[in-house]
């Protein structure tokens, strides 16, 4: 149920996905708006991460995955033959549940994406690194120690570094899989503020188990249950007046 | 015991509770104790054996160290007639002492470029052996490092699962290959083939031998590097790929650097093996102590010198002592490498790569 005035960024239709014989997604169809935050919620194992990873074809890495249906990004079905997956992934940033900075310096982490995109000029890289770290709300904390190991940062800082690293290549879409699940409330606040800022430039999809978080940051919310999309609507509608009983039960915590 | 039994009987049948377990009763675990003790004994024994071996080698070599510390080289010159002396000087040269087979050898007599322990006026210069060892170890690593690291990268990140499960054990099997077989193979086949190909003068040389050594070293470096690469969290690979890196970029730019400590350790262990390997060096390297930097000249190593000469040496002679001295050098070198691997790599590099600066 996308409002008329939204621009569709990703159009998913009839997407089904199997891990071997086990079906993880069942005929998902949904249209994800541009420059909005869309939240995926649902009980553990319902396929949120799987759907998220289908959007940048990370599931291709797993043996025995078979996929049918379409994911259309700017009029191109990314599951067509001959799609350049490397370029696709360059246009879609991803932040993982567990922060995974490279065991390199803070600077090199952020500069990694631009570098593989061919940016060599030092001044240009410096600028990208600074802007991205500012975008990741980390600049002030690390500006004096860009050369120290990313692994010397705290968990929350590492996650913001991963966000900075993802936005350094200027993606159109940002996929975030439970980005705050391992963080303390203060770091979580920072990242939520960040998400709200970032949606001016990026279309964001966030998977979360935290209902308050979904309510705070997202414009649209999709509720999944055992591989099916149960309900998808404006966040306010989902949280105040859901159409489906299952959604209401889940949101109010009465899920059994 | 009786107390425990009583307490246990209070628990109703079919109901299990840990609350009744007494905290003050002594633990009785004879079985576990015995196993612990057994393991402890065996491991202490192996450490003791290593020390004993080293002590023995050191003792046999100790005269050399003793003479070096206490003073002069004894020369036989006084016992010779003037004629014999001139003759001896002609053979040995002005700058080397005239020795016998029972002279007291000092380290300075070892720093020389002729190894002729069995001639009438023996010379014990180990420089050709040092060079031979350096050359063959270098050649071995020159072949082994790139090959095994690329192979490790391939099986860790590119090979389909089935292929990996085939390749890895096969390469590991090579590690258990008797080195005499590798030596024989190099001596007969590789030597001729390489000579036909490059047309150099000596059939057996440190390239052929070094290649043979690399066959022994590759499985070590390969297996350990592969383990190191695979122990890098897959999430780093995903992070790189999600940023739009190609598989190769992710492997080469992210996974390989992250595995550096382990790969470095693998290389060091491979180096130790190349350095100490005896049979291949003995069979495939021509075994001539030539003081030359040319890798296509025949060569001999510390290990192969000991292997070739220890069997025939006169017990307690200077030659015998010198061979044991070579053994000490070998031992100290291998030990330092293992020490370096253990401490430097584990502490410094891992800290560097895992943060905490
Ligand atoms: N690599 C895999 N191989 C096989 N099955 C998988 C794999 N990854 C996920 N699955 C299965 O697919 C289903 C959906 O998993 P997914 O990770 O998408 O759930 P999720 O909604 O993200 O759960 P969570 O909230 O716990 O992260 C689960 O039943 C899971 O067991
Ligand atoms: Mg998940």
XYZ file of C-alpha atoms and ligand atoms in Angstrom:
645
model
C 0.000 0.000 0.000
C 2.285 2.681 -1.221
C 0.890 6.181 -1.193
C 0.330 7.674 -4.668
C 2.850 10.449 -4.279
C 5.811 8.152 -3.623
C 8.328 7.238 -6.306
C 8.941 3.518 -6.495
C 12.590 2.644 -6.065
C 12.438 -1.127 -5.860
C 9.601 -3.154 -7.269
C 9.517 -6.696 -5.991
C 7.078 -9.074 -7.594
C 6.309 -12.725 -6.893
C 9.649 -13.277 -5.273
C 10.125 -16.769 -3.912
C 13.339 -18.113 -2.521
C 14.418 -21.595 -1.546
C 17.417 -22.653 0.497
C 17.779 -26.070 -1.053
C 14.301 -27.531 -0.585
C 13.330 -25.214 2.243
C 11.214 -22.281 1.188
C 12.208 -19.044 2.903
C 10.204 -16.504 0.874
C 6.809 -17.146 -0.612
C 5.553 -14.930 -3.426
C 6.551 -11.610 -1.994
C 5.318 -8.565 -3.917
C 5.947 -5.079 -2.650
C 7.061 -1.705 -3.891
C 9.649 0.146 -1.869
C 9.602 3.950 -2.020
C 12.478 6.226 -2.844
C 14.072 8.323 -0.096
C 11.962 6.837 2.632
C 12.713 4.455 5.442
C 10.995 1.117 5.112
C 11.084 -1.222 8.092
C 10.859 -5.019 7.875
C 9.479 -6.573 11.022
C 8.397 -10.056 11.984
C 9.339 -12.952 14.218
C 12.730 -14.586 13.972
C 13.195 -16.793 10.934
C 10.372 -15.232 8.935
C 12.670 -14.237 6.086
C 13.435 -10.557 6.674
C 17.168 -10.930 6.208
C 16.638 -13.225 3.274
C 14.483 -10.654 1.500
C 16.953 -7.889 2.303
C 19.812 -9.921 0.926
C 17.832 -10.661 -2.212
C 17.892 -6.982 -3.063
C 21.669 -6.856 -3.521
C 21.954 -10.505 -4.496
C 24.022 -11.460 -1.465
C 22.115 -14.742 -1.409
C 24.032 -15.704 -4.530
C 26.949 -16.482 -2.234
C 25.069 -19.278 -0.530
C 25.170 -22.697 -2.138
C 21.884 -24.216 -3.168
C 19.751 -21.067 -3.256
C 17.114 -20.856 -5.956
C 15.089 -17.754 -6.646
C 12.079 -16.989 -8.808
C 10.225 -13.749 -9.390
C 11.511 -10.264 -10.045
C 13.241 -7.466 -8.231
C 13.108 -4.408 -10.452
C 15.460 -1.545 -9.738
C 15.110 1.455 -12.059
C 13.323 -0.624 -14.688
C 15.867 -3.427 -14.678
C 15.146 -6.816 -13.189
C 18.263 -7.557 -11.189
C 17.690 -11.287 -11.605
C 17.864 -11.098 -15.400
C 20.734 -12.924 -17.018
C 23.791 -10.829 -17.652
C 23.260 -8.425 -14.777
C 26.515 -6.917 -13.542
C 26.305 -7.905 -9.896
C 29.388 -5.943 -8.918
C 27.863 -2.726 -10.201
C 24.534 -3.591 -8.631
C 26.226 -3.927 -5.255
C 28.077 -0.686 -5.766
C 24.726 1.049 -6.038
C 23.319 -0.629 -2.930
C 25.003 -0.187 0.413
C 24.589 -2.741 3.153
C 25.049 -2.606 6.902
C 25.094 -5.918 8.695
C 23.682 -6.970 12.009
C 27.097 -7.630 13.434
C 29.472 -4.806 12.678
C 32.220 -6.058 10.416
C 34.922 -3.446 9.907
C 37.976 -4.612 8.007
C 41.076 -5.155 10.130
C 42.548 -2.020 8.606
C 42.772 1.582 9.696
C 39.648 3.682 10.101
C 40.658 5.666 7.046
C 41.233 2.584 4.895
C 37.893 1.149 5.908
C 35.987 4.146 4.637
C 38.255 4.575 1.621
C 37.860 0.947 0.556
C 34.688 1.429 -1.476
C 35.869 4.572 -3.284
C 39.194 2.909 -4.022
C 37.666 -0.108 -5.706
C 35.634 2.387 -7.685
C 38.874 3.828 -8.983
C 39.291 6.927 -6.820
C 43.043 7.347 -6.371
C 43.535 11.019 -5.700
C 44.547 11.502 -2.078
C 42.797 14.833 -1.612
C 39.621 13.453 -3.080
C 39.791 10.374 -0.842
C 40.431 12.553 2.196
C 37.332 14.517 1.418
C 35.189 11.429 0.867
C 36.438 9.913 4.102
C 35.676 13.054 6.063
C 32.232 13.483 4.562
C 31.320 9.853 5.049
C 32.492 9.799 8.630
C 30.502 12.951 9.237
C 27.559 11.270 7.565
C 28.072 8.318 9.888
C 28.144 10.682 12.905
C 31.611 9.450 13.784
C 33.921 12.166 12.513
C 34.304 14.105 15.748
C 35.197 10.979 17.674
C 37.843 9.692 15.286
C 39.206 12.650 13.376
C 42.470 12.560 15.341
C 43.046 8.847 14.953
C 42.134 7.987 11.385
C 45.212 5.787 11.137
C 44.468 3.598 14.099
C 42.869 0.215 13.651
C 39.123 0.145 13.143
C 39.075 -2.707 15.607
C 40.156 -0.378 18.382
C 36.758 1.347 18.219
C 33.866 0.473 20.480
C 31.022 -1.671 19.167
C 28.769 1.313 18.515
C 31.550 3.231 16.826
C 32.359 0.205 14.683
C 28.770 0.017 13.512
C 28.746 3.707 12.639
C 32.024 3.145 10.817
C 30.315 0.433 8.789
C 27.557 2.877 7.936
C 30.152 5.461 6.931
C 31.894 2.832 4.820
C 28.627 1.947 3.116
C 27.714 5.539 2.301
C 31.208 6.398 1.084
C 30.352 4.974 -2.334
C 27.231 7.080 -2.485
C 24.721 4.271 -2.941
C 21.121 4.944 -3.834
C 19.823 2.339 -1.470
C 20.945 1.454 2.021
C 20.059 -1.960 3.399
C 20.387 -2.313 7.152
C 19.966 -5.659 8.861
C 19.290 -5.056 12.559
C 22.006 -2.415 12.724
C 21.409 -1.676 16.403
C 20.835 -5.126 17.802
C 24.227 -5.271 19.494
C 24.350 -1.679 20.659
C 23.658 0.241 23.816
C 20.808 2.786 23.947
C 23.061 5.791 23.343
C 24.672 4.326 20.244
C 21.234 3.204 19.105
C 19.923 6.758 19.458
C 22.795 8.057 17.391
C 22.195 5.551 14.647
C 18.457 6.223 14.616
C 19.098 9.962 14.260
C 21.498 9.101 11.514
C 18.954 7.002 9.645
C 16.457 9.830 9.749
C 19.071 12.197 8.331
C 20.217 9.754 5.703
C 16.809 9.266 4.187
C 17.098 12.665 2.546
C 19.618 11.106 0.213
C 19.057 7.378 0.300
C 16.247 4.908 0.132
C 16.639 2.920 3.315
C 15.381 -0.487 4.304
C 15.887 -1.498 7.893
C 15.239 -4.851 9.505
C 14.477 -4.547 13.179
C 13.086 -6.487 16.094
C 12.539 -3.326 18.029
C 8.990 -2.082 17.510
C 9.708 1.330 19.009
C 12.581 1.697 16.648
C 10.460 0.810 13.645
C 7.900 3.311 14.868
C 10.468 6.048 15.358
C 12.475 5.842 12.179
C 10.359 4.318 9.449
C 7.794 5.725 7.064
C 6.586 2.348 5.880
C 6.515 -0.959 7.670
C 6.214 -4.465 6.301
C 5.241 -7.333 8.545
C 6.393 -10.815 7.561
C 5.415 -14.181 8.884
C 7.000 -17.501 7.832
C 8.157 -16.267 4.459
C 4.986 -14.367 3.631
C 4.344 -10.657 3.504
C 1.345 -10.289 5.797
C 0.847 -6.555 5.778
C 2.633 -3.574 4.310
C 1.536 -0.008 4.892
C 2.392 3.376 6.303
C 4.091 2.885 9.640
C 1.484 4.931 11.459
C -1.268 2.803 10.023
C 0.482 -0.460 10.918
C 1.097 0.643 14.448
C -2.283 2.210 15.170
C -4.780 0.440 13.010
C -3.448 -2.677 11.295
C -5.756 -4.488 8.929
C -4.636 -7.960 9.870
C -5.073 -9.454 13.329
C -1.662 -11.198 13.152
C 0.074 -7.866 12.682
C -1.663 -6.375 15.653
C -0.825 -9.377 17.820
C 2.810 -9.168 16.852
C 3.133 -5.454 17.424
C 1.411 -5.516 20.757
C 3.530 -8.467 21.825
C 0.636 -10.864 22.096
C 2.168 -13.155 19.542
C 1.906 -16.845 20.304
C 29.736 -40.757 50.837
C 27.064 -41.868 53.235
C 25.940 -38.293 53.681
C 25.562 -37.897 49.948
C 23.547 -41.066 49.671
C 21.206 -39.893 52.336
C 20.706 -36.556 50.656
C 20.098 -38.195 47.323
C 17.470 -40.500 48.694
C 15.388 -37.482 49.664
C 14.901 -36.700 46.015
C 11.775 -38.382 44.790
C 12.252 -40.954 42.041
C 11.835 -39.506 38.559
C 12.691 -36.079 39.842
C 16.151 -34.678 39.366
C 17.538 -31.909 41.481
C 21.001 -30.451 41.842
C 20.046 -28.666 45.025
C 20.927 -31.687 47.149
C 24.505 -31.856 45.874
C 26.871 -31.166 48.735
C 29.365 -28.394 48.169
C 31.724 -29.468 50.911
C 32.246 -33.133 50.054
C 35.606 -33.724 48.391
C 35.557 -34.398 44.683
C 36.712 -37.874 43.760
C 37.809 -38.123 40.197
C 40.534 -40.730 40.075
C 39.987 -41.431 36.402
C 40.355 -37.815 35.408
C 43.353 -37.402 37.667
C 45.080 -40.383 36.090
C 44.473 -39.092 32.581
C 45.720 -35.643 33.528
C 48.834 -37.124 35.053
C 49.428 -39.323 32.010
C 49.181 -36.424 29.612
C 51.386 -34.319 31.821
C 54.053 -37.009 31.960
C 54.064 -37.586 28.230
C 54.357 -33.915 27.407
C 57.048 -33.288 29.986
C 58.937 -36.285 28.653
C 58.940 -34.946 25.123
C 60.217 -31.608 26.347
C 62.894 -33.385 28.363
C 63.921 -35.406 25.307
C 64.309 -32.289 23.232
C 66.486 -30.784 25.926
C 68.536 -33.939 26.212
C 69.085 -34.079 22.478
C 70.143 -30.477 22.428
C 72.399 -30.999 25.417
C 74.025 -33.967 23.681
C 74.587 -32.107 20.429
C 75.923 -29.146 22.347
C 78.252 -31.333 24.379
C 79.744 -32.955 21.291
C 80.260 -29.556 19.732
C 81.457 -27.946 22.922
C 85.229 -28.346 22.335
C 84.927 -25.912 19.450
C 83.163 -23.416 21.607
C 85.631 -24.035 24.432
C 88.714 -23.515 22.247
C 87.185 -20.430 20.760
C 86.609 -18.915 24.145
C 89.955 -19.962 25.589
C 92.345 -18.911 22.885
C 94.546 -19.959 20.049
C 94.161 -22.296 17.176
C 96.686 -25.160 17.466
C 98.645 -25.780 14.338
C 100.483 -28.843 13.292
C 103.149 -26.835 11.476
C 105.763 -27.379 14.172
C 105.784 -31.136 13.616
C 106.348 -30.878 9.891
C 109.650 -30.908 8.036
C 110.306 -27.683 6.141
C 109.538 -29.444 2.857
C 106.243 -30.788 4.122
C 105.425 -27.372 5.479
C 105.939 -25.633 2.150
C 103.911 -28.344 0.470
C 101.158 -27.960 3.071
C 101.157 -24.191 2.689
C 100.830 -24.648 -1.056
C 97.754 -26.784 -0.572
C 96.095 -24.965 2.295
C 97.158 -21.433 1.485
C 98.865 -18.815 3.615
C 95.809 -17.585 5.408
C 94.566 -20.895 6.813
C 96.115 -22.853 9.655
C 97.724 -26.219 8.957
C 95.482 -28.633 10.813
C 95.350 -32.311 11.549
C 92.358 -34.501 12.024
C 92.621 -34.032 15.734
C 93.402 -30.331 15.960
C 91.579 -28.100 18.330
C 89.246 -26.184 16.065
C 88.027 -22.687 16.821
C 85.159 -20.861 15.183
C 87.593 -18.699 13.237
C 88.790 -21.831 11.396
C 85.223 -22.371 10.255
C 85.018 -18.995 8.593
C 86.637 -19.982 5.364
C 85.488 -20.903 1.891
C 86.889 -24.435 1.552
C 85.232 -27.481 3.079
C 87.797 -30.307 2.840
C 87.535 -32.237 6.087
C 89.088 -35.434 4.745
C 92.241 -34.209 3.044
C 95.681 -34.592 4.639
C 95.625 -30.992 5.770
C 91.908 -30.596 6.429
C 90.016 -27.380 6.025
C 86.701 -26.815 7.747
C 85.393 -23.674 6.101
C 81.599 -23.688 6.326
C 81.025 -20.752 4.001
C 80.092 -23.014 1.028
C 77.620 -24.815 3.257
C 76.123 -21.549 4.481
C 75.772 -20.393 0.887
C 74.319 -23.718 -0.231
C 71.763 -23.632 2.552
C 70.806 -20.032 1.793
C 70.496 -20.694 -1.931
C 68.450 -23.844 -1.661
C 66.173 -22.419 1.030
C 65.669 -19.315 -1.054
C 64.850 -21.329 -4.169
C 62.496 -23.554 -2.200
C 60.580 -20.590 -0.800
C 60.693 -18.825 -4.163
C 58.666 -21.688 -5.628
C 56.670 -22.588 -2.572
C 55.378 -19.247 -1.266
C 53.521 -17.972 -4.329
C 52.289 -21.399 -5.350
C 50.960 -22.395 -1.983
C 49.417 -19.021 -1.181
C 47.637 -18.841 -4.518
C 46.478 -22.402 -4.072
C 45.258 -21.532 -0.592
C 43.408 -18.455 -1.882
C 41.854 -20.572 -4.589
C 40.600 -23.357 -2.384
C 39.551 -21.026 0.407
C 37.483 -18.632 -1.685
C 36.978 -19.768 -5.247
C 36.916 -23.519 -5.559
C 33.543 -25.204 -5.427
C 33.114 -27.153 -2.197
C 33.596 -30.554 -3.861
C 36.847 -29.531 -5.521
C 38.147 -28.074 -2.282
C 37.382 -31.255 -0.442
C 39.452 -33.051 -3.032
C 42.385 -30.654 -3.400
C 43.133 -30.040 0.242
C 43.639 -33.636 1.352
C 45.654 -34.394 -1.765
C 48.084 -31.554 -1.099
C 48.234 -32.539 2.543
C 49.083 -36.057 1.448
C 52.166 -34.638 -0.197
C 53.319 -33.578 3.267
C 53.436 -37.187 4.335
C 55.402 -38.206 1.268
C 58.737 -39.792 2.178
C 61.359 -37.235 1.303
C 63.543 -39.933 -0.201
C 60.896 -40.385 -2.884
C 60.833 -36.675 -3.637
C 64.625 -36.683 -3.694
C 64.698 -39.610 -6.081
C 62.130 -38.019 -8.345
C 64.158 -34.805 -8.537
C 67.420 -36.673 -9.008
C 66.135 -38.740 -11.912
C 63.395 -36.775 -13.609
C 63.413 -33.112 -12.707
C 67.196 -32.810 -12.989
C 67.267 -34.067 -16.580
C 64.186 -32.165 -17.567
C 65.449 -28.873 -16.147
C 68.877 -29.307 -17.686
C 67.341 -29.943 -21.107
C 65.158 -26.923 -20.642
C 67.751 -24.413 -19.402
C 70.948 -26.036 -20.695
C 73.124 -25.215 -17.682
C 76.303 -27.106 -16.854
C 75.647 -29.177 -13.726
C 72.769 -31.586 -13.688
C 72.271 -31.407 -9.931
C 72.256 -27.974 -8.367
C 70.444 -25.842 -5.850
C 67.601 -25.061 -8.242
C 66.784 -28.731 -8.697
C 67.310 -29.372 -5.005
C 65.418 -26.242 -4.020
C 62.539 -27.313 -6.215
C 62.555 -30.662 -4.454
C 62.546 -28.891 -1.094
C 59.627 -26.778 -2.241
C 57.644 -29.970 -2.834
C 58.166 -30.767 0.822
C 57.414 -27.223 1.927
C 54.356 -26.461 -0.208
C 51.973 -28.691 1.754
C 53.009 -27.034 5.005
C 52.609 -23.470 3.797
C 49.493 -24.347 1.845
C 47.621 -26.065 4.652
C 48.446 -23.515 7.299
C 47.720 -20.566 4.997
C 44.452 -22.098 3.942
C 43.445 -22.527 7.560
C 44.483 -18.949 8.266
C 42.460 -17.654 5.322
C 39.412 -19.655 6.259
C 39.565 -18.538 9.848
C 39.093 -14.927 8.766
C 35.430 -14.185 9.491
C 33.275 -14.606 6.393
C 31.503 -11.402 7.380
C 34.533 -9.471 6.090
C 34.161 -11.154 2.738
C 30.478 -10.235 2.706
C 31.265 -6.655 3.670
C 33.690 -6.295 0.790
C 31.367 -7.927 -1.722
C 28.461 -5.792 -0.555
C 30.584 -2.734 -1.285
C 30.926 -3.945 -4.845
C 34.280 -5.677 -4.660
C 34.818 -8.565 -7.027
C 35.463 -11.966 -5.483
C 39.132 -11.599 -6.296
C 39.346 -8.112 -4.799
C 37.669 -9.286 -1.625
C 40.021 -12.245 -1.333
C 43.154 -10.340 -2.178
C 42.540 -6.963 -0.556
C 40.586 -7.963 2.522
C 40.917 -11.633 3.377
C 44.595 -12.066 2.548
C 45.785 -9.095 4.657
C 43.544 -10.188 7.510
C 45.178 -13.625 7.413
C 48.721 -12.230 7.305
C 49.825 -13.357 10.786
C 48.826 -16.930 10.078
C 50.356 -16.908 6.621
C 53.567 -15.469 7.990
C 53.691 -18.235 10.557
C 53.094 -20.768 7.786
C 55.987 -19.365 5.783
C 58.293 -19.481 8.782
C 57.450 -23.094 9.482
C 58.011 -23.868 5.808
C 61.352 -22.110 6.035
C 62.284 -24.278 8.997
C 61.409 -27.398 7.042
C 63.394 -26.318 3.970
C 66.349 -25.496 6.165
C 66.361 -28.793 8.000
C 65.314 -31.194 5.229
C 68.146 -33.656 4.672
C 67.311 -36.356 2.179
C 66.121 -34.199 -0.699
C 69.078 -31.875 -0.322
C 71.443 -34.820 -0.202
C 70.055 -36.474 -3.312
C 69.179 -33.655 -5.634
C 71.695 -30.919 -5.028
C 74.954 -32.439 -6.246
C 76.377 -32.160 -2.754
C 79.576 -30.347 -3.743
C 80.699 -27.660 -1.295
C 81.300 -24.893 -3.800
C 81.476 -21.363 -2.413
C 79.351 -19.802 -5.099
C 76.282 -17.618 -5.260
C 75.208 -19.167 -8.557
C 72.026 -21.139 -8.004
C 72.890 -23.402 -10.921
C 76.033 -24.670 -9.200
C 75.929 -27.833 -7.106
C 75.499 -27.107 -3.431
C 75.156 -28.683 -0.050
C 73.320 -27.664 3.068
C 73.918 -27.950 6.779
C 71.562 -30.865 7.032
C 72.880 -32.736 4.022
C 76.471 -32.286 5.166
C 75.658 -33.860 8.487
C 73.640 -36.548 6.757
C 76.400 -37.397 4.320
C 79.426 -37.290 6.613
C 78.339 -38.176 10.106
C 78.200 -41.874 9.268
C 81.878 -42.128 8.425
C 83.475 -39.611 10.683
C 86.049 -40.691 13.285
C 84.498 -40.486 16.697
C 85.764 -37.476 18.638
C 87.880 -36.102 15.776
C 87.820 -32.433 14.840
C 85.619 -33.265 11.868
C 83.197 -34.916 14.266
C 83.122 -31.820 16.448
C 82.595 -29.548 13.486
C 79.674 -31.637 12.267
C 78.095 -31.376 15.667
C 78.709 -27.682 15.603
C 76.736 -27.548 12.350
C 74.054 -29.457 14.214
C 73.993 -26.803 16.904
C 73.593 -24.099 14.284
C 70.752 -26.039 12.684
C 69.111 -26.577 16.014
C 69.405 -22.993 17.121
C 68.068 -21.785 13.801
C 65.031 -24.081 13.834
C 64.398 -23.255 17.438
C 64.569 -19.504 16.817
C 62.184 -19.810 13.921
C 59.649 -21.662 15.988
C 60.168 -19.243 18.821
C 59.690 -16.309 16.466
C 56.558 -17.847 15.025
C 55.141 -18.532 18.420
C 55.828 -15.247 20.120
C 56.298 -12.560 17.542
C 53.459 -13.591 15.302
C 51.011 -14.497 17.983
C 51.598 -11.399 20.033
C 52.639 -8.568 17.814
C 50.948 -9.225 14.522
C 47.719 -10.530 15.900
C 47.431 -7.531 18.170
C 48.069 -5.271 15.256
C 45.370 -6.890 13.193
C 42.852 -7.430 15.933
C 43.022 -3.884 17.283
C 44.140 -2.606 20.698
C 47.208 -1.290 18.875
N 22.069 -19.915 4.610
C 20.902 -20.525 4.875
N 20.744 -21.812 4.542
C 19.582 -22.447 4.818
N 18.542 -21.882 5.394
C 18.623 -20.588 5.736
C 19.822 -19.841 5.491
N 19.648 -18.589 5.945
C 18.393 -18.560 6.437
N 17.776 -19.751 6.308
C 16.410 -20.069 6.728
O 15.528 -19.209 6.078
C 14.540 -18.729 6.955
C 14.559 -17.216 6.987
O 15.777 -16.795 7.549
P 16.155 -15.270 7.733
O 17.547 -15.223 8.173
O 15.799 -14.542 6.523
O 15.179 -14.880 8.932
P 15.062 -13.488 9.680
O 13.666 -13.046 9.499
O 16.115 -12.565 9.245
O 15.291 -13.944 11.163
P 16.034 -13.145 12.330
O 15.063 -12.124 12.804
O 16.285 -14.195 13.360
O 17.272 -12.571 11.765
C 14.834 -19.348 8.304
O 13.959 -20.429 8.478
C 16.230 -19.824 8.202
O 16.405 -20.991 8.924
Mg 17.888 -11.764 10.150
